[in-house]
Coordinates of C-alpha atoms and ligand atoms in Angstrom, one line a residue:
X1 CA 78.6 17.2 91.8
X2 CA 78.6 18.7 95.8
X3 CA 79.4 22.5 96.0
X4 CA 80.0 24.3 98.3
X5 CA 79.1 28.0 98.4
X6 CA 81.7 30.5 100.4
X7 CA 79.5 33.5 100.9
X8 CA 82.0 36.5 100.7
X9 CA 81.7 38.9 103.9
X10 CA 84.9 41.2 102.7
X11 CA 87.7 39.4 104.9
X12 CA 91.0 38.4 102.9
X13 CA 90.0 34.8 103.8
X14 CA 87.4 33.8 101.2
X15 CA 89.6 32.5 98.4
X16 CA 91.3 30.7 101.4
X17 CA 88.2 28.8 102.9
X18 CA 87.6 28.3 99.1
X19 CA 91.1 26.2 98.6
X20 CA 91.1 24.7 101.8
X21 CA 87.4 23.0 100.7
X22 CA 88.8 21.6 97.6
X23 CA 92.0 20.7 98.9
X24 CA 89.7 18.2 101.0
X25 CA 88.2 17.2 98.3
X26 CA 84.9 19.0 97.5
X27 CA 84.2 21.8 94.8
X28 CA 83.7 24.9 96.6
X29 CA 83.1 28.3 94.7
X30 CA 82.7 32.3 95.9
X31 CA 79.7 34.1 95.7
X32 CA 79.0 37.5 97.1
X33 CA 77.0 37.9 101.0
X34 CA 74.0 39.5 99.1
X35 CA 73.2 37.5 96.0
X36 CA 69.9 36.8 95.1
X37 CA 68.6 33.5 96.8
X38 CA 67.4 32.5 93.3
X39 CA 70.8 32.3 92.4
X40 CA 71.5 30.4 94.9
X41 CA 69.1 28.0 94.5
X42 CA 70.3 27.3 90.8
X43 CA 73.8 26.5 92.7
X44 CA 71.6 23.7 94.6
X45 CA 74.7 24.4 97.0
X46 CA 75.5 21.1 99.8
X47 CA 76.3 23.5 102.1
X48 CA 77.6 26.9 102.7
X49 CA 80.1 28.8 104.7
X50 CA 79.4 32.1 106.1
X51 CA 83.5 34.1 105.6
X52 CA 85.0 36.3 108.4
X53 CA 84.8 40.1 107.8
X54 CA 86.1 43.4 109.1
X55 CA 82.8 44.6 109.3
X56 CA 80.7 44.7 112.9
X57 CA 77.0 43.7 112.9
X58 CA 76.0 46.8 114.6
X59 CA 77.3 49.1 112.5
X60 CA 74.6 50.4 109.9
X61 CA 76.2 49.5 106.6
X62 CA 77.7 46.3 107.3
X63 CA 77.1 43.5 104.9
X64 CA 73.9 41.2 106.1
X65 CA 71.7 38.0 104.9
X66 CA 68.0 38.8 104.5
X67 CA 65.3 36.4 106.3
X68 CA 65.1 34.6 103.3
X69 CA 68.4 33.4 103.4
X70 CA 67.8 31.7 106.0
X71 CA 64.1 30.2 104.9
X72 CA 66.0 28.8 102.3
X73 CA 68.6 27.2 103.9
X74 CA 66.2 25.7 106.7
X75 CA 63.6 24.3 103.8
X76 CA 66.7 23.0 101.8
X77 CA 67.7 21.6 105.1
X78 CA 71.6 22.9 103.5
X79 CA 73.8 23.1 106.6
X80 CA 76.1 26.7 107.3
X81 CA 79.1 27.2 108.8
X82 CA 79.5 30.9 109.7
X83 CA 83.4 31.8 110.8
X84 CA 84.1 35.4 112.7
X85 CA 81.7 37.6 111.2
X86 CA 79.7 34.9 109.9
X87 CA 79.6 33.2 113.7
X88 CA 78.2 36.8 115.1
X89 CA 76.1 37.3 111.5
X90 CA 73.9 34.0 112.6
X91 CA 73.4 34.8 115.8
X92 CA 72.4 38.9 115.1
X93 CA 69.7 37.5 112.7
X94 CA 68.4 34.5 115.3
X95 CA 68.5 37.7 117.7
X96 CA 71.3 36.7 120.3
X97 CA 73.5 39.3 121.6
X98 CA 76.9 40.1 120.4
X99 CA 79.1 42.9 121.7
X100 CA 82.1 44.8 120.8
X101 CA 85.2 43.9 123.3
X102 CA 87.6 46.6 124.1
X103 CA 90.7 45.2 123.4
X104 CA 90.7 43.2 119.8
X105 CA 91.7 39.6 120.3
X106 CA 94.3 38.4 117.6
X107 CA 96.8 35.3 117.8
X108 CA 96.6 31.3 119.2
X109 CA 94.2 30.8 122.2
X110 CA 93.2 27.6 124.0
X111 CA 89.7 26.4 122.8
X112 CA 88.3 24.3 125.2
X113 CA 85.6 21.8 123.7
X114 CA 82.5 21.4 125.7
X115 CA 80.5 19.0 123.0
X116 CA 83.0 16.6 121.3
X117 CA 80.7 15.1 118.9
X118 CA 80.1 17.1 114.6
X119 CA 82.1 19.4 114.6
X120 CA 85.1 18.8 116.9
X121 CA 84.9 14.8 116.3
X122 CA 87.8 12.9 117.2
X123 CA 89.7 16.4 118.4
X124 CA 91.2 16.0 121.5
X125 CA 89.2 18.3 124.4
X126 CA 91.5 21.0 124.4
X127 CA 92.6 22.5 120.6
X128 CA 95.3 25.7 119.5
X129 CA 92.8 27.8 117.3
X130 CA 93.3 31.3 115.6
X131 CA 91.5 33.7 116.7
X132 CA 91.4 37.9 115.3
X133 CA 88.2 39.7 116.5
X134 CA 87.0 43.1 118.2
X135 CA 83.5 41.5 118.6
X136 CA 82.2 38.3 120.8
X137 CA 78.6 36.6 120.9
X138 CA 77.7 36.9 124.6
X139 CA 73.9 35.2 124.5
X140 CA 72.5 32.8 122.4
X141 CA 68.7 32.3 121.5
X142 CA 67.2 29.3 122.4
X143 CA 67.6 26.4 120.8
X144 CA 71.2 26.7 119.9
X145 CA 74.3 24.8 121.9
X146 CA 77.5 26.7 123.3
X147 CA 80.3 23.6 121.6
X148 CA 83.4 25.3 122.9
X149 CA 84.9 28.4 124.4
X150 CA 87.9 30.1 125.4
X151 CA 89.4 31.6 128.4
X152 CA 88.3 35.0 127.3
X153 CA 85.6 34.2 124.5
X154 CA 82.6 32.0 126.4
X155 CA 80.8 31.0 122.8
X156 CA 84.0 30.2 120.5
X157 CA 81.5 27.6 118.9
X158 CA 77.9 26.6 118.6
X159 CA 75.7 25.3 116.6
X160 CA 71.6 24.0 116.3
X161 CA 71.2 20.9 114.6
X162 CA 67.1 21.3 113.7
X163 CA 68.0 24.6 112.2
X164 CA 71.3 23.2 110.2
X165 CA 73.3 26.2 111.8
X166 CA 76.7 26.6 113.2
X167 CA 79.3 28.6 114.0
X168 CA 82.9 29.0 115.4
X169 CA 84.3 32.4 116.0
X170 CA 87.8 31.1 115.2
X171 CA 89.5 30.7 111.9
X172 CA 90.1 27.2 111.1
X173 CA 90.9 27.9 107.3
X174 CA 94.6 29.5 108.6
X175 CA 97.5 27.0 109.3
X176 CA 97.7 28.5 112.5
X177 CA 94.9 26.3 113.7
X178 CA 96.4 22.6 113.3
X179 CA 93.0 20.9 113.8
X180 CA 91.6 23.7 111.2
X181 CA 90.9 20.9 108.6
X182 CA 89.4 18.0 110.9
X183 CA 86.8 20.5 111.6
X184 CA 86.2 21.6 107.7
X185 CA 86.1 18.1 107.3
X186 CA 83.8 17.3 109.9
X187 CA 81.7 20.1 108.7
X188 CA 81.6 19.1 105.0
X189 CA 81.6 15.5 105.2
X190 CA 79.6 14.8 108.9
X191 CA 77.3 17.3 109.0
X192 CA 76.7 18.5 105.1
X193 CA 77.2 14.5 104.1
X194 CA 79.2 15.6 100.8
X195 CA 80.7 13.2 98.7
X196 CA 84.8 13.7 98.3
X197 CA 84.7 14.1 94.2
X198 CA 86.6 17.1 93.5
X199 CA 89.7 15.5 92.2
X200 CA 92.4 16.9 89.3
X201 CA 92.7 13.5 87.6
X202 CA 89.0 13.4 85.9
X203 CA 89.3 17.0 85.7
X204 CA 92.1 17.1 83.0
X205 CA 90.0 14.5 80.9
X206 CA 86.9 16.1 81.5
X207 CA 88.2 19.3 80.5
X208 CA 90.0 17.9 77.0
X209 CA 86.7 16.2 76.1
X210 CA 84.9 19.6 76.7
X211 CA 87.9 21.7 74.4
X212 CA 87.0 19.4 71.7
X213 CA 83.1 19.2 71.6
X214 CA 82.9 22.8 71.9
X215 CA 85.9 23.5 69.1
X216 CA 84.4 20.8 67.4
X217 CA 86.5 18.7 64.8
X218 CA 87.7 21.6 62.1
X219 CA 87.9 25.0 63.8
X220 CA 91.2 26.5 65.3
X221 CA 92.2 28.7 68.0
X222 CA 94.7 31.3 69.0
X223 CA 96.4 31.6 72.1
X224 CA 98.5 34.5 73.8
X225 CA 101.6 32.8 75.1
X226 CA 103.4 34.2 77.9
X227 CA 105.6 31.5 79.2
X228 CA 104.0 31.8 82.7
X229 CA 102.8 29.3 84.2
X230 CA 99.0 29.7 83.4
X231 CA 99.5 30.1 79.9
X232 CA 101.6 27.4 79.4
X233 CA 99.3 25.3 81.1
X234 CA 96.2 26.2 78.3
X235 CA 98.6 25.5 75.8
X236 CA 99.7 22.2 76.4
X237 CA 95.9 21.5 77.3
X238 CA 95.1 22.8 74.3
X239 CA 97.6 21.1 72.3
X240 CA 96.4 17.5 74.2
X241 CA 92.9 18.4 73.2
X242 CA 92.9 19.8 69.4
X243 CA 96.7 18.9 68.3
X244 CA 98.1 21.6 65.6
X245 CA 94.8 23.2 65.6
X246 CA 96.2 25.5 67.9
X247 CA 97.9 28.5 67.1
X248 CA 100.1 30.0 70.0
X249 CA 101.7 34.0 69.9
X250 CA 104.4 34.9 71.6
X251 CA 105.5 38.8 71.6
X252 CA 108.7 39.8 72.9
X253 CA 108.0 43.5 74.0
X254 CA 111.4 44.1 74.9
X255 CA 111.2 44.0 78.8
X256 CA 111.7 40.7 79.1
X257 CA 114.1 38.7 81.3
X258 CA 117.6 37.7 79.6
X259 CA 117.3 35.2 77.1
X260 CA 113.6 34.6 77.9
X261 CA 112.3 34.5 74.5
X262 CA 115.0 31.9 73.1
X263 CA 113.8 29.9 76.5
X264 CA 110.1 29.8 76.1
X265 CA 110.8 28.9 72.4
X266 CA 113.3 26.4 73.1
X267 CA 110.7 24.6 75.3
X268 CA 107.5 24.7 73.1
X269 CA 108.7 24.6 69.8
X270 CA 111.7 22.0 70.5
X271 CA 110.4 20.2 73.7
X272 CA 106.9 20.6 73.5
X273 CA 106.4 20.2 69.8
X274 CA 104.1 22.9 69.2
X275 CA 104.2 23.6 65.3
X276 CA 102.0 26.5 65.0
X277 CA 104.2 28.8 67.5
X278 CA 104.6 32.2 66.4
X279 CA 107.2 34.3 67.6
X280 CA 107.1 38.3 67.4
X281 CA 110.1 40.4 68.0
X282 CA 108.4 43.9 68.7
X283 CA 111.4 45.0 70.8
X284 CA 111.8 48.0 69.2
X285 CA 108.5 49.1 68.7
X286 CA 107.9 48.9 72.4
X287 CA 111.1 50.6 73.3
X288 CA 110.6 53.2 71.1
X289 CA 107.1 53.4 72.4
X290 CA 108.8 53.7 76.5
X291 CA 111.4 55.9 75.5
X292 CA 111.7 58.8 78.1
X293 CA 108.7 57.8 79.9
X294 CA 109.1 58.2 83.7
X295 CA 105.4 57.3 84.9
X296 CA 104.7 53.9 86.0
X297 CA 101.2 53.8 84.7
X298 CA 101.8 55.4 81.6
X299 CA 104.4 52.9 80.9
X300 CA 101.5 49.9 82.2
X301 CA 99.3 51.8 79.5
X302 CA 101.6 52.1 76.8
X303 CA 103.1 48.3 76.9
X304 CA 99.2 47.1 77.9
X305 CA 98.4 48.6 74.4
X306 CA 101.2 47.8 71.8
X307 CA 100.4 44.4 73.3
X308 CA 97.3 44.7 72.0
X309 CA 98.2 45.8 68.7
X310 CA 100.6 43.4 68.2
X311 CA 98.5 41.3 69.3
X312 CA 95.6 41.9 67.1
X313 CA 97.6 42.5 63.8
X314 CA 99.4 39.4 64.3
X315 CA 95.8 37.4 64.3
X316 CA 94.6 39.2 61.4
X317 CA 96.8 37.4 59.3
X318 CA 96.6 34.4 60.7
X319 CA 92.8 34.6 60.4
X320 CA 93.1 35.1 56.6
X321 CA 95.8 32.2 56.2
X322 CA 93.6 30.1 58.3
X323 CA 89.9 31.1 57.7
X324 CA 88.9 28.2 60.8
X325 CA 90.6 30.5 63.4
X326 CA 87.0 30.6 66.0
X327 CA 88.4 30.7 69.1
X328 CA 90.5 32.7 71.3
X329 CA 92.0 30.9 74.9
X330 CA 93.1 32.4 77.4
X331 CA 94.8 31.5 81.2
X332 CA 92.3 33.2 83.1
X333 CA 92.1 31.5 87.1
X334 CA 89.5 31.6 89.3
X335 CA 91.0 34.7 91.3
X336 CA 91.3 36.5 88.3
X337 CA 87.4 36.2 87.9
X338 CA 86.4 36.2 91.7
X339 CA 87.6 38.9 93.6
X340 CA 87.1 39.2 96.8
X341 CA 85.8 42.3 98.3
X342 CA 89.2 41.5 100.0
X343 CA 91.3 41.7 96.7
X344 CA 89.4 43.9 94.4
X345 CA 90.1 46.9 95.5
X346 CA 93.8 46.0 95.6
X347 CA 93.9 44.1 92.4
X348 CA 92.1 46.7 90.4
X349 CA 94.7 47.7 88.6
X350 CA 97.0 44.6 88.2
X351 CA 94.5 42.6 86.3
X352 CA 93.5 46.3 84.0
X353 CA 96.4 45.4 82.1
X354 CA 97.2 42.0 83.0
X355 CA 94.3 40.2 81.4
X356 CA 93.8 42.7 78.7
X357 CA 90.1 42.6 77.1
X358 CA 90.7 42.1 73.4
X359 CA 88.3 44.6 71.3
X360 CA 85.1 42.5 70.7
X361 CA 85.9 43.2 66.8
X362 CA 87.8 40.1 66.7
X363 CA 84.9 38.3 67.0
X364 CA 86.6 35.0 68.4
X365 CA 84.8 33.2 71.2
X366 CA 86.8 33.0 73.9
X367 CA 87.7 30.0 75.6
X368 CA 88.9 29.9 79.4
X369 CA 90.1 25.9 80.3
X370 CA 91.5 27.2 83.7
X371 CA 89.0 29.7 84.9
X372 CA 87.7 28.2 87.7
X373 CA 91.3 26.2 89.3
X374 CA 93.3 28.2 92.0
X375 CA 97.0 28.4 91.1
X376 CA 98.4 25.5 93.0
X377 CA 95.5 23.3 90.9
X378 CA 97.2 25.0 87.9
X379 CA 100.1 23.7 88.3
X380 CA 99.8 20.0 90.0
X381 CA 97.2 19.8 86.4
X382 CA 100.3 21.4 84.8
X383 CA 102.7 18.3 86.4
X384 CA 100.2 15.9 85.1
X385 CA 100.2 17.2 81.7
X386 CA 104.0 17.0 81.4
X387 CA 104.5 21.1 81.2
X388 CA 108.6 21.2 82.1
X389 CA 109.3 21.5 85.7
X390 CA 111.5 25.0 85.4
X391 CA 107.6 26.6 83.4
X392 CA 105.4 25.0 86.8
X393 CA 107.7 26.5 89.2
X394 CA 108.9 29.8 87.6
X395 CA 108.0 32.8 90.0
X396 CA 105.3 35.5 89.0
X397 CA 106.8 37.8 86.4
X398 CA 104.3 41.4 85.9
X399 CA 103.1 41.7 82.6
X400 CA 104.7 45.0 82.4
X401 CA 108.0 43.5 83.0
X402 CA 111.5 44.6 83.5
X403 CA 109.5 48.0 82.8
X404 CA 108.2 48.2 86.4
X405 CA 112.1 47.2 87.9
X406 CA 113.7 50.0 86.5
X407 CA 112.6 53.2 88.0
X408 CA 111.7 56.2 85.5
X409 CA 112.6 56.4 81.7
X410 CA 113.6 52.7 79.9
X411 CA 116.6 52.0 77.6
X412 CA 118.1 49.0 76.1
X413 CA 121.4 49.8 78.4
X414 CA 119.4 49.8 81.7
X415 CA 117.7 46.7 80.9
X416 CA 121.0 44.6 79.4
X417 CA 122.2 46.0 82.9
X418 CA 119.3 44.7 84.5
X419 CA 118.9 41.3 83.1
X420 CA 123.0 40.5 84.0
X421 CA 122.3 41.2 87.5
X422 CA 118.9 39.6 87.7
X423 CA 121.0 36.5 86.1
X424 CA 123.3 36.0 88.4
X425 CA 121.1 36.3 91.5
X426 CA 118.2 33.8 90.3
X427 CA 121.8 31.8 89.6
X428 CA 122.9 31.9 92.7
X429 CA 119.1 31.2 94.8
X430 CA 119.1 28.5 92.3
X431 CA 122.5 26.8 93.6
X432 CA 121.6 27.4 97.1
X433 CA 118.3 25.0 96.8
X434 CA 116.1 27.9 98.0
X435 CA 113.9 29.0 94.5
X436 CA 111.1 27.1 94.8
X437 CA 110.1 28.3 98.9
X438 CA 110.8 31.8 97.3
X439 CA 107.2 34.1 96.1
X440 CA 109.8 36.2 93.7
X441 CA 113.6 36.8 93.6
X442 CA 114.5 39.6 91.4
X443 CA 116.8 42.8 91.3
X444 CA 115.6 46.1 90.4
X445 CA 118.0 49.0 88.5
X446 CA 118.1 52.6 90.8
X447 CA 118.7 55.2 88.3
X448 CA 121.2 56.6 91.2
X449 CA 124.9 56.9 90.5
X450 CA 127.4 56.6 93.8
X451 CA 131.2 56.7 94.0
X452 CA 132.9 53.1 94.5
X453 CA 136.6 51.9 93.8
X454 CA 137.5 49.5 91.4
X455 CA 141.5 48.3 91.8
X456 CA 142.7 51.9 91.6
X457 CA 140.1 53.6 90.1
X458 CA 137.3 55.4 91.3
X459 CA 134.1 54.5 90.1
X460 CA 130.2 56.5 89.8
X461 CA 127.9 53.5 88.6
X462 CA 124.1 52.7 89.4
X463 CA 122.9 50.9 92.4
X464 CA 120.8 47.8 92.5
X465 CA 118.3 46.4 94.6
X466 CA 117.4 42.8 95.7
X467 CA 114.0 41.8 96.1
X468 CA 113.3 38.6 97.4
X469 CA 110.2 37.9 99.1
X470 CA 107.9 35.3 100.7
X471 CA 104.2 35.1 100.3
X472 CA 101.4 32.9 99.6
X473 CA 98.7 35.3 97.3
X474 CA 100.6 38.0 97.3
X475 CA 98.3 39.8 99.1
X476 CA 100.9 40.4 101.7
X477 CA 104.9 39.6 101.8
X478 CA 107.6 38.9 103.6
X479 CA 111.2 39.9 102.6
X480 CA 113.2 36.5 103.4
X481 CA 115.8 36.6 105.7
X482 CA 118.7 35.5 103.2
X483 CA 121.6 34.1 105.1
X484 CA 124.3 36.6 104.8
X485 CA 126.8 34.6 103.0
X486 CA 124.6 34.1 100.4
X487 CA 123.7 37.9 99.7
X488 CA 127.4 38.7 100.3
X489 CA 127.9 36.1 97.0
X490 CA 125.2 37.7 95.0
X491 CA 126.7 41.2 95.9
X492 CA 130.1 40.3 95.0
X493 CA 129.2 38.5 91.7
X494 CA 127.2 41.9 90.4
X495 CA 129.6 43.9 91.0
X496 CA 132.5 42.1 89.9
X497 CA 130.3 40.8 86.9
X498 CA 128.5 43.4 85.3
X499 CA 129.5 46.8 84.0
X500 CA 127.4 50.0 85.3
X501 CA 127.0 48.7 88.7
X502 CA 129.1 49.3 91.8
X503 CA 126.9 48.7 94.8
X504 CA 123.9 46.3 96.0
X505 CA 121.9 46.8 98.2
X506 CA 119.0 44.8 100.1
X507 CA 115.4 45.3 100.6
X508 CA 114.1 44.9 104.1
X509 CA 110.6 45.9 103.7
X510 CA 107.3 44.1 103.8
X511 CA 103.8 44.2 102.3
X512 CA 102.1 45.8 103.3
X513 CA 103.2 48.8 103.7
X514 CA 105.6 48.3 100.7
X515 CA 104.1 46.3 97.7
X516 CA 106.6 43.8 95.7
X517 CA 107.1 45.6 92.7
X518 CA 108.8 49.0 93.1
X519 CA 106.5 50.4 90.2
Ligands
XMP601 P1 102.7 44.3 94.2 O1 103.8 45.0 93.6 O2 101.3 45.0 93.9 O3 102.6 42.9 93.4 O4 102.8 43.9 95.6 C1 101.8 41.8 93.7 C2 102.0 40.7 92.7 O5 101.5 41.2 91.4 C3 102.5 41.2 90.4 N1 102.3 42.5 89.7 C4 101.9 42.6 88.5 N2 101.5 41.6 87.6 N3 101.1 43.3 86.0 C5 101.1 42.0 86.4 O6 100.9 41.1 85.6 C6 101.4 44.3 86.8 O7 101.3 45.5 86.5 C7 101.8 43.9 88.1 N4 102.2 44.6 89.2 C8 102.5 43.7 90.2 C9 103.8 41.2 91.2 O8 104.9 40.7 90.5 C10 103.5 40.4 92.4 O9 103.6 39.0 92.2

């Protein structure tokens, strides 16, 4: 199969060059700027793209390609595609000239196309592109082609055809640039010659003939079930693969939404069919666990590692009932596994509890169906697999739970509180047809008391907070701009509807510099 290697230069845009490839129709994975050509070789890449960065090339620890980078990629005749950082990397190592402008250069410009012909084929001569830059190329070496410019930048594009290099100091990953995807196209399909193969159909049969040579025909395997979508996902592959040889867990810790565990059991033991489902109520341990804990990480930790426990004590047994137990799944995804020098840093301490490492003691090999899909591959596999609709389009719920959306100490009252409230406004998004173009809609319980009036009586009750954002990664949010009606609905229905609560308010800030979660 063609691949397509995105060499990582620290920019948030790897993971989206990354998508965008496959979404055409290629395989595309992320490596990091200096791995070891030898590595790279193995790949036997088609082609590789060069990401943007934040980095200059002057600067003295900016990331760079050795020589030998390019050796290889002239012998192996592989064509690159350097974007922003990678358009100025090429040209510092071929020795052109790039300088740092004064004023940084970020939104739509004009590109004006001087050489129609690889990579702006069948564009029309003038093209909207993204650009967001300090630093411009402002002399090429010999040899290679000026393909397009702007008003302000004279070498937006160029490219040498004996030396299979190219590069366009624009982003056309970003949606911001319509023609963005002619040009990865012409790039992958014109000038690299890949075949279009990377498709999710053979993928799902591919993947269920691997599950069951590598399970073989006897063995059985355990699965953490969260009811998220990636989870879900494993477990119906799983369950398409090896039948009732799977064994699925699913632990209530107590911060769960309302009715959440008689959902996700509703749907995979009635719906779904799954006979070996096993249900845990640890409520109570965890609660007593959280009780009069007011740090956010220490209640991560502590609900991270009764998880565990739980976890673990739960498989013992079922290891001695069922002495074939070899295997434990899991719903790790490819940005789990890659992170970008963009999202590592930041992600860091999502994924420490989120995809707990189970103690090697368990000895169960661990199998990973989904751990090189992006999410939206997740779940179009998940359509095709039948996984219910309301599982593939549920929003991102922290492991941590309700814990993280009620600030300081837990208690059952604060969350019942909590879960009415959160009710009624994914209710009310729901009826109003706008769920699925939302990142996450959820309330979160102040531990704040202010006077209200209620008929005649004066009332001192908590306050709660909407959050309802937009987003694509994650990585940075938008609050939505709710119509006012709406949030005057939600508002009126949580305070009218449930006890403890006497005002609402709205949250109007972004990420960055806020993050989603208020914990
Ligand atoms: P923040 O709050 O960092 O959240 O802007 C970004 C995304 O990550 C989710 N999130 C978590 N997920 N464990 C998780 O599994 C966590 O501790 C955690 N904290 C945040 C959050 O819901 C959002 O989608």
């Amino acid at each position: 199969m063609n691949i397509i290697i995105v060499l990582d230069f620290g920019g948030q845009y790897a993971h989206l060059i990354t998508r965008r490839i496959r979404d055409l129709g290629v395989y595309a994975e992320i490596l990091p700027f200096n791995v070891n050509i030898e590595n790279l070789r193995k790949v036997n890449p088609r082609a590789i793209i060069l990401s943007g960065g934040p980095s200059s090339v002057y600067e003295d620890n900016s990331p760079k390609l050795k020589q030998e980078f390019f050796t290889f990629t002239l012998e192996n005749k592989i064509p690159v595609l350097g974007i922003c950082y990678g358009h100025h990397l090429i040209m510092y190592h071929q020795g052109g000239k790039i300088k740092s402008k004064e004023t940084k250069e970020y939104g739509k410009a004009i590109l004006k196309i001087l050489d129609p012909n690889l990579l702006f084929d069948s564009l029309l001569r003038e093209e909207v592109v993204w650009m967001s830059h300090g630093d411009q190329i402002t002399e090429l070496v010999e040899g290679f082609t000026i393909y397009a410019k702007t008003d302000t930048c004279p070498i937006a594009a160029f490219g040498n055809q004996e030396k299979f290099l190219y590069g366009v100091q624009f982003h056309p990953e970003v949606s911001n640039t319509p023609k963005g995807n002619r040009i990865l196209e012409n790039f992958i399909y014109k000038i690299a010659q890949c075949k279009k193969e990377w498709k999710l159909e053979g993928w799902i049969d591919d993947s269920i003939e691997k599950i069951k040579k590598y399970v073989g025909s006897r063995n059985k395997v355990i699965l953490g079930l969260s009811g998220g979508v990636d989870s879900s996902v494993v477990a119906v592959l799983l369950q398409k693969a090896i039948g009732d040889r799977l064994h699925c867990i699913f632990v209530n810790n107590g911060v769960l939404r309302k009715n959440e565990e008689s959902e996700v059991q509703e749907t995979f033991k009635s719906k779904l069919k799954f006979k070996n489902f096993h249900y845990i109520d640890a409520e109570d341990l965890f609660l007593e666990r959280l009780k009069d804990i007011e740090d956010p990480e220490e209640k991560r930790r502590i609900i991270g590692h009764t998880f565990i426990e739980v976890f673990e004590n739960k498989t013992i047994k079922l290891e001695q009932a069922n002495p074939d137990i070899k295997y434990l799944a899991q719903g790790t995804i490819y940005p789990d596994r890659v992170e970008t020098s963009a999202t590592s840093k930041a992600s860091a301490k999502i994924k420490s509890h989120h995809n707990l490492t189970l103690p090697d003691d368990m000895m169960l090999e661990i199998i990973e169906p989904l751990k090189d899909l992006y999410k939206d591959e997740v779940r179009r596999i998940g359509v095709k697999l039948g996984v219910p609709k309301e599982i593939i389009t549920r929003h991102p719920f922290p492991g941590p739970g309700l814990a993280v959306r009620i600030i300081g100490p837990i208690n059952k009252d604060k969350l019942n509180i909590l879960r009415d409230a959160d009710e009624i406004l994914i209710d009310e998004i729901k009826k109003a047809g706008i769920y699925e173009n939302l990142w996450q809609a959820f309330c979160v319980f102040l531990p704040l008391k202010t006077v209200g009036i209620m008929g005649d009586f004066r009332t001192y009750e908590y306050i709660c907070a909407i959050r309802v954002v937009e987003s694509v990664d994650a990585m940075t949010a938008n609050f939505s701009k709710l119509n006012w009606e709406l949030l005057e609905k939600i508002s009126t229905r949580i305070i009218n509807e449930v006890k403890g609560i006497n005002r609402v308010v709205y949250d109007i800030s972004n990420k960055p510099p806020s993050t989603i979660e208020y914990e």
